[in-house]
mmCIF file of C-alpha atoms in Angstrom:
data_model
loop_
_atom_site.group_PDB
_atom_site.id
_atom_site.type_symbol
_atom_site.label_atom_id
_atom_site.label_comp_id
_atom_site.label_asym_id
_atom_site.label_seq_id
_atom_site.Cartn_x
_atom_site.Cartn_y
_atom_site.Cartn_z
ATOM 1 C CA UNK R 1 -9.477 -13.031 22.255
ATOM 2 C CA UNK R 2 -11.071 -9.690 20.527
ATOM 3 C CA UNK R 3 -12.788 -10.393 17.018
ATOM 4 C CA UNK R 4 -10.428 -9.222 15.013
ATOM 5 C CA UNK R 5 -7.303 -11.447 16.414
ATOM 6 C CA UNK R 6 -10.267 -14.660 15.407
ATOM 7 C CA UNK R 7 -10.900 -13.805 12.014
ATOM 8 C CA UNK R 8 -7.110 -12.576 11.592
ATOM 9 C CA UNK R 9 -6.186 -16.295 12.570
ATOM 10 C CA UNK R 10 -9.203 -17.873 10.575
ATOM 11 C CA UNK R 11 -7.733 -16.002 7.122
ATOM 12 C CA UNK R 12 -4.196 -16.746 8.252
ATOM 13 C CA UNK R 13 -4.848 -20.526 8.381
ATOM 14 C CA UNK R 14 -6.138 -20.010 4.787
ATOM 15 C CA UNK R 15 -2.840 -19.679 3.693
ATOM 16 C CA UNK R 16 -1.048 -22.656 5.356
ATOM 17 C CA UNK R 17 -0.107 -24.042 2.373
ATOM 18 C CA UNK R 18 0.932 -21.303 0.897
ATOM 19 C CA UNK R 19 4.963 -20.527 0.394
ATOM 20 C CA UNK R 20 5.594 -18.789 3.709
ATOM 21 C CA UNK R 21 7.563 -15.824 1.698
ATOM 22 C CA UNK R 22 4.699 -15.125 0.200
ATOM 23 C CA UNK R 23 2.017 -15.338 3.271
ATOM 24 C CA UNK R 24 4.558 -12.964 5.042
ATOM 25 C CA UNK R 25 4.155 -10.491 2.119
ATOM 26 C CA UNK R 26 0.441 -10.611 2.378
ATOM 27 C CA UNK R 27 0.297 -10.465 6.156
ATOM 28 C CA UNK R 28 -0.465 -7.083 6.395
ATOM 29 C CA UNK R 29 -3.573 -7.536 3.938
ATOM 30 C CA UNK R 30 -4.635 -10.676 6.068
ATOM 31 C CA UNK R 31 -4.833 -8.500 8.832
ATOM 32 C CA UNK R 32 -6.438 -5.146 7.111
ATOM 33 C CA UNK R 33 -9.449 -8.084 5.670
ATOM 34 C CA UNK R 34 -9.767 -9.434 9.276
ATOM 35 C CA UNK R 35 -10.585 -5.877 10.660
ATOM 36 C CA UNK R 36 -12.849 -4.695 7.755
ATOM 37 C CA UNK R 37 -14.524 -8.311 8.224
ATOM 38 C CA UNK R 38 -15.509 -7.421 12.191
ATOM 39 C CA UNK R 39 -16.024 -3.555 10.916
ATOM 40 C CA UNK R 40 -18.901 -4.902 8.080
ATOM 41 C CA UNK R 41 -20.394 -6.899 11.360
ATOM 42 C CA UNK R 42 -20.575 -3.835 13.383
ATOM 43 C CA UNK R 43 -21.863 -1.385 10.607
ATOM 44 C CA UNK R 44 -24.400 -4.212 9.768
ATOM 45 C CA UNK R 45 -25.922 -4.530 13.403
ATOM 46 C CA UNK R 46 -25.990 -0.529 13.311
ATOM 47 C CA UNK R 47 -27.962 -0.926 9.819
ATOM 48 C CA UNK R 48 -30.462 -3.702 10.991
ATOM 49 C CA UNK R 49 -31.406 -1.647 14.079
ATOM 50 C CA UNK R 50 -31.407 1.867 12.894
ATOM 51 C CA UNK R 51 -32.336 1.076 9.088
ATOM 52 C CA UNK R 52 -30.165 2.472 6.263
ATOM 53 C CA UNK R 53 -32.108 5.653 5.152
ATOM 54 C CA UNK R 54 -32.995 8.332 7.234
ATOM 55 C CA UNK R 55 -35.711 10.354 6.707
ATOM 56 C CA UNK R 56 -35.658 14.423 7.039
ATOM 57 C CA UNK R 57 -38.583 16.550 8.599
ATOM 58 C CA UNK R 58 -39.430 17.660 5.041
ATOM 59 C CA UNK R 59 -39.920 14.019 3.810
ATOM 60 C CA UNK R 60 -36.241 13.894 2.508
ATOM 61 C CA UNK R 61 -34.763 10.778 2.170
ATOM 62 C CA UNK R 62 -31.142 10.121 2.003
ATOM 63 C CA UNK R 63 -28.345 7.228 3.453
ATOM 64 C CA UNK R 64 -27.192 6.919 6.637
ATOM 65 C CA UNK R 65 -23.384 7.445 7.673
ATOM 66 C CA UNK R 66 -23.598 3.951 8.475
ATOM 67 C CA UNK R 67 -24.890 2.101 4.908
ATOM 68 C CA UNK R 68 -22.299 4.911 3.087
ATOM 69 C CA UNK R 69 -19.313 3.634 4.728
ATOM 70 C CA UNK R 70 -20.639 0.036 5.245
ATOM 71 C CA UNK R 71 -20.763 0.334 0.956
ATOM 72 C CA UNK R 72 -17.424 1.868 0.767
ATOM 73 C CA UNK R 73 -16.012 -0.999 3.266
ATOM 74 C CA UNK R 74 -17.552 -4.114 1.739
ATOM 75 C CA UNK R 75 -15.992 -2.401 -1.789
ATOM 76 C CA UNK R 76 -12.731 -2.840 -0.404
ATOM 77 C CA UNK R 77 -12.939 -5.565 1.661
ATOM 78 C CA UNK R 78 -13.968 -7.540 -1.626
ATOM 79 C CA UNK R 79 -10.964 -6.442 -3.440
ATOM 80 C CA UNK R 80 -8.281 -7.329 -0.329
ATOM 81 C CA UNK R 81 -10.372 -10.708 -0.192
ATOM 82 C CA UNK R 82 -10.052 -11.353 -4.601
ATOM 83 C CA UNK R 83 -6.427 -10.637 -3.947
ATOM 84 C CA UNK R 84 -5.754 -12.969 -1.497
ATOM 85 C CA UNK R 85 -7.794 -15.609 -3.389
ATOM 86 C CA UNK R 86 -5.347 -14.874 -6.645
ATOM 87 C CA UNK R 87 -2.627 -14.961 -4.434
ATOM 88 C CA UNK R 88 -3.852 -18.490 -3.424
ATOM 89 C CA UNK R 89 -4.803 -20.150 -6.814
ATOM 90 C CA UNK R 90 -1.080 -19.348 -7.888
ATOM 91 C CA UNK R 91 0.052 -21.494 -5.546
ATOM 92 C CA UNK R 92 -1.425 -24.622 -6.226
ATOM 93 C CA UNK R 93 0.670 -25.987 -8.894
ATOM 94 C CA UNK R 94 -0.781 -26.505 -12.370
ATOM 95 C CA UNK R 95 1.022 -29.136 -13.785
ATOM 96 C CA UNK R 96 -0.670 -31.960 -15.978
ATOM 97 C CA UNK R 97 -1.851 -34.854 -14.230
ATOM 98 C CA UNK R 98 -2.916 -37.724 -15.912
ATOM 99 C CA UNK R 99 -6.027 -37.521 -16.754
ATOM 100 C CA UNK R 100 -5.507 -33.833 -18.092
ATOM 101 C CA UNK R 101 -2.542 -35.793 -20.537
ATOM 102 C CA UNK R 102 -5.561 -38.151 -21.078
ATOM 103 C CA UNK R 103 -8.335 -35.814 -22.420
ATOM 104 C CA UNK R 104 -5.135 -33.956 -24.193
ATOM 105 C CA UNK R 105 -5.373 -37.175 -26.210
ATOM 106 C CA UNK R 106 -8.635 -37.166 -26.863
ATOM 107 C CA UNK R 107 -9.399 -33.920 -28.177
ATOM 108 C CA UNK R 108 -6.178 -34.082 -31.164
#
């Protein structure tokens, strides 16, 4: 099974108890997080063996191709990943339990 198919399933289980109309509106953001997840893997094995700063002839530094799109990719990978989370904490239901009516109690 390739990489991406893994962590696709990993971040789909995530959302098993979620309301299944709204896991299949976020499918296609489950599966664009589980690619950019193996992509940041890839671009960080490129990074580790080949550094992330090249260094020109005249003693010029600058960033490889590599760290500029690993930065760009970990930017949005963060935001597809805080969506999902919100997406998650609204379905857990936020009703007062007892102890919540309890400390209500307390602190009038």
């Amino acid at each position: 099974m390739n990489k991406v198919k893994v962590e696709y399933e990993r971040l789909r289980s995530l959302f098993s108890s979620v309301d299944e109309t709204k896991t299949k509106l976020v499918d296609n953001l489950i599966q664009q997080a589980a690619f950019m997840k193996v992509e940041l893997g890839i671009l960080q094995d490129q990074i580790r063996k080949h550094g992330a700063v090249q260094v020109s002839t005249k003693g010029t530094q600058r960033q490889t191709e590599a760290a500029k799109y690993y930065t760009k990719l970990v930017n949005s990978y963060g935001t597809i990943i805080k969506t999902l989370n919100s997406i998650m904490g609204k379905n857990i239901i936020d009703e007062d339990d007892e102890f919540d009516k309890f400390i209500g109690k307390i602190s009038e």
